[in-house]
Amino acid sequence: MKPRAALLATAIVMSGICLGDSGPAPNVSQAFAQGPAPAPALTVKEVVRGKIYWVEGGGGTAGFVVGDKGVILIDAKRSPEAGKALAAAVAKVTPKPITHVILTHADGDHVNGLAGLPDGLTIIAHENAKIEQQGMYLYAVAEIDGGRCLPPLDRMPNLIMRKSRVETTIDGERLVLHHFPNAHTTGDIAVELPAYKTAFAGDVITDIVLLHPERGGTLDGWFSAARGLLALDVDTFIAGHSATLETKASIRKRIADLQAQRDVVAGMVDHGQTLAQVKLAMKDPEKLDIGCRGIPRPTFAENAFHDRVNRNQELK
Ligand SMILES: [Zn+2]
């Protein structure tokens, strides 16, 4: 099927209205409020009929590929409830069982829904993404109440990608996994389906947090990853957080827009401007968003400021 058909993706509303769960983070008190999470409303959208779907709501964008005998998920949403809702959404499209999950990276809104999925799955991730998940438990002992929004320990990745590119066949589907080092995190994977010129880009392409410096994400890594996506023979990209499907044109625009902002920040740093002055000029919010685990999400201006300072301090 022509990938162009992807751009005409048909929404199948599974239950209610998509709540735009990928929006701004809750404030600290909301993030730390305890209580059972309601089942999120998910929206399933078709990319290639009968074959490739993406699913909005309940965390980062997830997706699935219908194979010969089973279903390969890409990411698992943010909570046990969302994972259950994802499994139910898949079941409305196909009776085939979920057999594999490929994690695009280790962020909780893509991983923690594993707790709501069936047992016995093959869970694929880059080695660094697994290390990031394991590392969260090291920090958790010193965090409030022993840590929040942690990945399910009994659902750690059990099939590990260590190379930068792996071509494989799962359940009759040819997949090419691409690892982009130190982009959004240290363990980013894009999942390419060459037969359909389609790729799941994970959070390398996102409308919210561009990169997590606390998890090894870097601006150089992000630009390399974005250019790496452009180099693929792919027409349709499914982003980790975006209301629409992405194309090479839209990714090129993201690169150009962010490079322009990066240049502005670099110029200000070179003229001795402080971080506060840069944040003001770049219209950063006064308070940072706080992620589910209580870690602030840095803005692009902050990342670009520190990146430029480090460049200017380089030992040559
Ligand atoms: Zn992410």
CSV table of N, CA and C in Angstrom, one decimal, residues 137-254:
chain,number,residue,atom,x,y,z
A,137,TYR,N,15.9,2.9,39.5
A,137,TYR,CA,15.8,2.2,40.8
A,137,TYR,C,16.9,2.6,41.8
A,138,LEU,N,18.1,2.9,41.2
A,138,LEU,CA,19.2,3.4,42.1
A,138,LEU,C,18.9,4.7,42.7
A,139,TYR,N,18.3,5.6,41.9
A,139,TYR,CA,17.9,6.9,42.4
A,139,TYR,C,16.7,6.9,43.3
A,140,ALA,N,15.8,5.9,43.0
A,140,ALA,CA,14.5,5.9,43.7
A,140,ALA,C,14.6,5.8,45.2
A,141,VAL,N,15.7,5.1,45.7
A,141,VAL,CA,15.8,4.9,47.1
A,141,VAL,C,15.9,6.3,47.9
A,142,ALA,N,16.4,7.3,47.2
A,142,ALA,CA,16.6,8.6,47.8
A,142,ALA,C,15.4,9.6,47.4
A,143,GLU,N,14.4,9.1,46.7
A,143,GLU,CA,13.4,9.9,46.2
A,143,GLU,C,12.2,9.8,47.1
A,144,ILE,N,11.2,10.7,46.9
A,144,ILE,CA,10.0,10.8,47.8
A,144,ILE,C,9.3,9.4,47.7
A,145,ASP,N,9.0,8.8,48.8
A,145,ASP,CA,8.3,7.6,48.9
A,145,ASP,C,9.0,6.5,48.1
A,146,GLY,N,10.3,6.5,48.0
A,146,GLY,CA,11.0,5.5,47.2
A,146,GLY,C,10.8,5.5,45.7
A,147,GLY,N,10.5,6.7,45.2
A,147,GLY,CA,10.4,6.8,43.8
A,147,GLY,C,9.0,6.7,43.2
A,148,ARG,N,8.8,7.4,42.2
A,148,ARG,CA,7.4,7.4,41.6
A,148,ARG,C,7.6,7.1,40.1
A,149,CYS,N,6.5,6.6,39.5
A,149,CYS,CA,6.4,6.3,38.1
A,149,CYS,C,7.6,5.5,37.6
A,150,LEU,N,8.0,4.5,38.3
A,150,LEU,CA,9.1,3.6,38.0
A,150,LEU,C,8.7,2.6,37.0
A,151,PRO,N,9.6,2.1,36.1
A,151,PRO,CA,9.2,1.1,35.2
A,151,PRO,C,9.0,-0.2,35.9
A,152,PRO,N,8.1,-1.1,35.4
A,152,PRO,CA,7.8,-2.3,36.1
A,152,PRO,C,9.0,-3.3,36.1
A,153,LEU,N,9.5,-3.6,37.3
A,153,LEU,CA,10.7,-4.4,37.4
A,153,LEU,C,10.5,-5.8,36.7
A,154,ASP,N,9.3,-6.3,36.7
A,154,ASP,CA,9.1,-7.7,36.2
A,154,ASP,C,8.8,-7.6,34.7
A,155,ARG,N,9.0,-6.4,34.1
A,155,ARG,CA,8.8,-6.2,32.6
A,155,ARG,C,10.0,-5.5,32.1
A,156,MET,N,11.2,-5.8,32.5
A,156,MET,CA,12.4,-5.2,31.9
A,156,MET,C,12.6,-5.8,30.5
A,157,PRO,N,13.3,-5.0,29.7
A,157,PRO,CA,13.6,-5.6,28.3
A,157,PRO,C,14.3,-6.9,28.4
A,158,ASN,N,13.9,-7.9,27.6
A,158,ASN,CA,14.6,-9.2,27.6
A,158,ASN,C,15.2,-9.6,26.3
A,159,LEU,N,15.2,-8.6,25.3
A,159,LEU,CA,15.9,-8.8,24.1
A,159,LEU,C,16.5,-7.5,23.7
A,160,ILE,N,17.9,-7.5,23.7
A,160,ILE,CA,18.6,-6.2,23.8
A,160,ILE,C,19.3,-5.9,22.5
A,161,MET,N,19.1,-4.6,22.0
A,161,MET,CA,19.8,-4.1,20.8
A,161,MET,C,21.1,-3.4,21.3
A,162,ARG,N,22.2,-3.8,20.7
A,162,ARG,CA,23.5,-3.2,21.1
A,162,ARG,C,24.2,-2.5,20.0
A,163,LYS,N,23.8,-2.8,18.7
A,163,LYS,CA,24.4,-2.2,17.6
A,163,LYS,C,23.7,-0.9,17.2
A,164,SER,N,24.2,-0.2,16.3
A,164,SER,CA,23.5,1.1,15.8
A,164,SER,C,22.4,0.7,14.8
A,165,ARG,N,22.5,-0.4,14.2
A,165,ARG,CA,21.5,-0.8,13.2
A,165,ARG,C,21.3,-2.3,13.3
A,166,VAL,N,20.0,-2.7,13.4
A,166,VAL,CA,19.7,-4.2,13.3
A,166,VAL,C,18.6,-4.4,12.4
A,167,GLU,N,18.8,-5.3,11.4
A,167,GLU,CA,17.7,-5.6,10.5
A,167,GLU,C,17.2,-7.0,10.9
A,168,THR,N,16.0,-7.2,11.1
A,168,THR,CA,15.5,-8.5,11.6
A,168,THR,C,14.0,-8.7,11.0
A,169,THR,N,13.6,-9.9,11.2
A,169,THR,CA,12.2,-10.3,10.8
A,169,THR,C,11.5,-10.8,12.0
A,170,ILE,N,10.4,-10.2,12.4
A,170,ILE,CA,9.6,-10.7,13.5
A,170,ILE,C,8.2,-11.0,13.0
A,171,ASP,N,7.8,-12.2,13.2
A,171,ASP,CA,6.4,-12.6,12.8
A,171,ASP,C,6.1,-12.2,11.4
A,172,GLY,N,7.1,-12.5,10.5
A,172,GLY,CA,6.9,-12.2,9.1
A,172,GLY,C,7.1,-10.8,8.7
A,173,GLU,N,7.3,-9.9,9.6
A,173,GLU,CA,7.5,-8.5,9.2
A,173,GLU,C,9.0,-8.1,9.3
A,174,ARG,N,9.5,-7.5,8.2
A,174,ARG,CA,10.9,-7.0,8.2
A,174,ARG,C,10.9,-5.7,8.9
A,175,LEU,N,11.8,-5.6,9.8
A,175,LEU,CA,12.0,-4.4,10.6
A,175,LEU,C,13.5,-4.0,10.6
A,176,VAL,N,13.7,-2.7,10.6
A,176,VAL,CA,15.1,-2.2,10.7
A,176,VAL,C,15.0,-1.3,12.0
A,177,LEU,N,15.8,-1.6,13.0
A,177,LEU,CA,15.9,-0.8,14.2
A,177,LEU,C,17.2,0.1,14.1
A,178,HIS,N,17.0,1.3,14.3
A,178,HIS,CA,18.1,2.3,14.2
A,178,HIS,C,18.3,2.9,15.6
A,179,HIS,N,19.5,2.8,16.1
A,179,HIS,CA,19.8,3.5,17.4
A,179,HIS,C,20.5,4.8,17.1
A,180,PHE,N,20.0,5.9,17.8
A,180,PHE,CA,20.6,7.2,17.6
A,180,PHE,C,21.2,7.5,19.0
A,181,PRO,N,22.5,7.6,19.2
A,181,PRO,CA,23.1,7.8,20.5
A,181,PRO,C,22.9,9.2,21.0
A,182,ASN,N,22.6,9.3,22.3
A,182,ASN,CA,22.5,10.6,23.0
A,182,ASN,C,21.7,11.6,22.3
A,183,ALA,N,20.5,11.3,21.9
A,183,ALA,CA,19.6,12.2,21.2
A,183,ALA,C,18.6,12.7,22.2
A,184,HIS,N,17.4,12.1,22.2
A,184,HIS,CA,16.4,12.4,23.3
A,184,HIS,C,16.9,11.8,24.6
A,185,THR,N,17.4,10.6,24.6
A,185,THR,CA,18.0,9.9,25.8
A,185,THR,C,19.2,9.2,25.3
A,186,THR,N,19.7,8.3,26.1
A,186,THR,CA,20.9,7.5,25.6
A,186,THR,C,20.4,6.3,24.8
A,187,GLY,N,19.2,5.9,24.9
A,187,GLY,CA,18.7,4.6,24.4
A,187,GLY,C,17.7,4.7,23.3
A,188,ASP,N,17.7,5.7,22.4
A,188,ASP,CA,16.6,5.9,21.4
A,188,ASP,C,16.7,4.9,20.3
A,189,ILE,N,15.6,4.4,19.9
A,189,ILE,CA,15.5,3.5,18.8
A,189,ILE,C,14.3,4.0,17.9
A,190,ALA,N,14.6,4.1,16.5
A,190,ALA,CA,13.6,4.3,15.6
A,190,ALA,C,13.3,2.9,14.9
A,191,VAL,N,12.0,2.6,14.7
A,191,VAL,CA,11.6,1.3,14.2
A,191,VAL,C,11.1,1.6,12.7
A,192,GLU,N,11.9,1.1,11.8
A,192,GLU,CA,11.5,1.3,10.4
A,192,GLU,C,10.9,0.0,9.8
A,193,LEU,N,9.8,0.3,9.1
A,193,LEU,CA,9.1,-0.8,8.3
A,193,LEU,C,9.3,-0.6,6.8
A,194,PRO,N,10.4,-1.1,6.3
A,194,PRO,CA,10.8,-0.7,4.9
A,194,PRO,C,9.8,-1.0,3.9
A,195,ALA,N,9.0,-2.1,4.1
A,195,ALA,CA,8.0,-2.5,3.1
A,195,ALA,C,6.9,-1.4,2.9
A,196,TYR,N,6.8,-0.6,4.0
A,196,TYR,CA,5.7,0.4,4.0
A,196,TYR,C,6.3,1.8,4.0
A,197,LYS,N,7.6,1.9,3.9
A,197,LYS,CA,8.2,3.3,3.9
A,197,LYS,C,7.7,4.1,5.1
A,198,THR,N,7.6,3.4,6.3
A,198,THR,CA,7.1,4.0,7.5
A,198,THR,C,8.0,3.7,8.6
A,199,ALA,N,8.2,4.7,9.5
A,199,ALA,CA,9.0,4.5,10.7
A,199,ALA,C,8.4,5.1,11.9
A,200,PHE,N,8.5,4.4,13.1
A,200,PHE,CA,8.2,5.0,14.4
A,200,PHE,C,9.4,5.7,14.9
A,201,ALA,N,9.3,7.0,15.1
A,201,ALA,CA,10.5,7.8,15.4
A,201,ALA,C,10.8,7.9,16.9
A,202,GLY,N,9.8,7.4,17.8
A,202,GLY,CA,10.0,7.7,19.2
A,202,GLY,C,10.0,9.1,19.5
A,203,ASP,N,10.6,9.5,20.6
A,203,ASP,CA,10.6,10.9,21.0
A,203,ASP,C,11.8,11.7,20.5
A,204,VAL,N,12.5,11.1,19.5
A,204,VAL,CA,13.4,12.0,18.7
A,204,VAL,C,12.6,13.1,18.0
A,205,ILE,N,11.4,12.7,17.6
A,205,ILE,CA,10.4,13.7,17.1
A,205,ILE,C,9.3,13.9,18.1
A,206,THR,N,9.2,15.1,18.6
A,206,THR,CA,8.2,15.3,19.7
A,206,THR,C,7.9,16.8,19.7
A,207,ASP,N,6.6,17.1,20.1
A,207,ASP,CA,6.2,18.5,20.3
A,207,ASP,C,6.5,18.9,21.7
A,208,ILE,N,6.9,18.1,22.6
A,208,ILE,CA,7.2,18.5,24.0
A,208,ILE,C,8.7,18.5,24.3
A,209,VAL,N,9.1,17.6,25.2
A,209,VAL,CA,10.5,17.6,25.6
A,209,VAL,C,11.4,17.1,24.4
A,210,LEU,N,12.3,18.0,24.0
A,210,LEU,CA,13.2,17.6,22.9
A,210,LEU,C,14.3,16.6,23.3
A,211,LEU,N,14.9,16.9,24.5
A,211,LEU,CA,15.9,16.0,25.0
A,211,LEU,C,16.0,16.0,26.5
A,212,HIS,N,16.5,14.9,27.0
A,212,HIS,CA,16.7,14.8,28.5
A,212,HIS,C,18.1,14.9,28.8
A,213,PRO,N,18.7,16.0,29.1
A,213,PRO,CA,20.1,16.0,29.4
A,213,PRO,C,20.5,15.2,30.7
A,214,GLU,N,19.5,15.0,31.6
A,214,GLU,CA,19.8,14.2,32.8
A,214,GLU,C,19.8,12.7,32.4
A,215,ARG,N,19.4,12.4,31.2
A,215,ARG,CA,19.5,11.0,30.7
A,215,ARG,C,20.4,10.9,29.5
A,216,GLY,N,21.3,11.8,29.4
A,216,GLY,CA,22.3,11.7,28.4
A,216,GLY,C,21.9,12.3,27.0
A,217,GLY,N,20.8,12.9,26.9
A,217,GLY,CA,20.4,13.5,25.7
A,217,GLY,C,21.2,14.8,25.4
A,218,THR,N,21.6,15.0,24.1
A,218,THR,CA,22.4,16.2,23.8
A,218,THR,C,21.8,16.8,22.5
A,219,LEU,N,22.1,18.1,22.3
A,219,LEU,CA,21.7,18.8,21.1
A,219,LEU,C,22.3,18.2,19.9
A,220,ASP,N,23.6,18.0,19.9
A,220,ASP,CA,24.3,17.4,18.8
A,220,ASP,C,23.7,16.0,18.4
A,221,GLY,N,23.4,15.2,19.5
A,221,GLY,CA,22.8,13.9,19.3
A,221,GLY,C,21.5,14.0,18.6
A,222,TRP,N,20.7,15.0,19.1
A,222,TRP,CA,19.4,15.2,18.5
A,222,TRP,C,19.5,15.6,17.0
A,223,PHE,N,20.3,16.5,16.7
A,223,PHE,CA,20.4,16.9,15.3
A,223,PHE,C,20.9,15.7,14.4
A,224,SER,N,21.8,14.9,14.9
A,224,SER,CA,22.3,13.8,14.2
A,224,SER,C,21.2,12.8,14.0
A,225,ALA,N,20.4,12.6,15.0
A,225,ALA,CA,19.3,11.6,14.9
A,225,ALA,C,18.2,12.1,13.9
A,226,ALA,N,17.9,13.4,14.0
A,226,ALA,CA,16.9,13.9,13.0
A,226,ALA,C,17.4,13.8,11.6
A,227,ARG,N,18.7,14.1,11.4
A,227,ARG,CA,19.3,13.9,10.1
A,227,ARG,C,19.3,12.4,9.7
A,228,GLY,N,19.5,11.6,10.7
A,228,GLY,CA,19.5,10.1,10.4
A,228,GLY,C,18.1,9.6,10.0
A,229,LEU,N,17.1,10.2,10.5
A,229,LEU,CA,15.7,9.9,10.1
A,229,LEU,C,15.5,10.3,8.6
A,230,LEU,N,16.0,11.5,8.3
A,230,LEU,CA,15.9,12.0,6.9
A,230,LEU,C,16.6,11.1,5.9
A,231,ALA,N,17.6,10.4,6.4
A,231,ALA,CA,18.4,9.6,5.5
A,231,ALA,C,17.7,8.3,5.1
A,232,LEU,N,16.7,7.9,5.9
A,232,LEU,CA,16.0,6.7,5.7
A,232,LEU,C,15.1,6.8,4.4
A,233,ASP,N,14.9,5.6,3.8
A,233,ASP,CA,13.9,5.6,2.7
A,233,ASP,C,12.5,5.4,3.2
A,234,VAL,N,12.1,6.5,3.9
A,234,VAL,CA,10.8,6.5,4.6
A,234,VAL,C,10.0,7.7,4.2
A,235,ASP,N,8.7,7.6,4.0
A,235,ASP,CA,7.9,8.7,3.7
A,235,ASP,C,7.0,9.2,4.9
A,236,THR,N,6.7,8.2,5.8
A,236,THR,CA,5.8,8.5,6.9
A,236,THR,C,6.5,8.2,8.2
A,237,PHE,N,6.5,9.2,9.1
A,237,PHE,CA,7.1,9.0,10.4
A,237,PHE,C,6.0,9.2,11.5
A,238,ILE,N,6.0,8.3,12.5
A,238,ILE,CA,5.1,8.4,13.6
A,238,ILE,C,5.9,8.9,14.8
A,239,ALA,N,5.6,10.1,15.3
A,239,ALA,CA,6.4,10.8,16.3
A,239,ALA,C,5.9,10.3,17.7
A,240,GLY,N,6.8,10.5,18.7
A,240,GLY,CA,6.5,10.1,20.0
A,240,GLY,C,5.4,11.0,20.6
A,241,HIS,N,5.4,12.3,20.2
A,241,HIS,CA,4.4,13.2,20.7
A,241,HIS,C,4.1,14.2,19.6
A,242,SER,N,3.0,14.0,18.8
A,242,SER,CA,2.7,14.9,17.8
A,242,SER,C,1.3,14.5,17.3
A,243,ALA,N,0.5,15.5,17.1
A,243,ALA,CA,-0.9,15.3,16.7
A,243,ALA,C,-1.1,14.8,15.3
A,244,THR,N,0.0,14.9,14.5
A,244,THR,CA,-0.1,14.5,13.1
A,244,THR,C,1.0,13.6,12.7
A,245,LEU,N,0.9,12.9,11.6
A,245,LEU,CA,2.0,12.1,11.1
A,245,LEU,C,3.0,13.1,10.6
A,246,GLU,N,4.3,12.6,10.6
A,246,GLU,CA,5.4,13.5,10.2
A,246,GLU,C,5.9,13.0,8.8
A,247,THR,N,6.5,14.0,8.1
A,247,THR,CA,7.1,13.7,6.8
A,247,THR,C,8.5,14.2,6.8
A,248,LYS,N,9.2,13.9,5.7
A,248,LYS,CA,10.6,14.4,5.7
A,248,LYS,C,10.5,16.0,5.7
A,249,ALA,N,9.5,16.5,5.0
A,249,ALA,CA,9.4,18.0,4.9
A,249,ALA,C,9.2,18.5,6.4
A,250,SER,N,8.3,17.9,7.1
A,250,SER,CA,8.1,18.4,8.5
A,250,SER,C,9.3,18.3,9.4
A,251,ILE,N,10.0,17.2,9.2
A,251,ILE,CA,11.3,17.0,10.0
A,251,ILE,C,12.3,18.0,9.6
A,252,ARG,N,12.4,18.3,8.3
A,252,ARG,CA,13.4,19.3,7.8
A,252,ARG,C,13.0,20.6,8.4
A,253,LYS,N,11.7,20.9,8.5
A,253,LYS,CA,11.3,22.2,9.1
A,253,LYS,C,11.7,22.3,10.6
A,254,ARG,N,11.5,21.1,11.3
A,254,ARG,CA,11.8,21.1,12.7
A,254,ARG,C,13.3,21.4,12.9
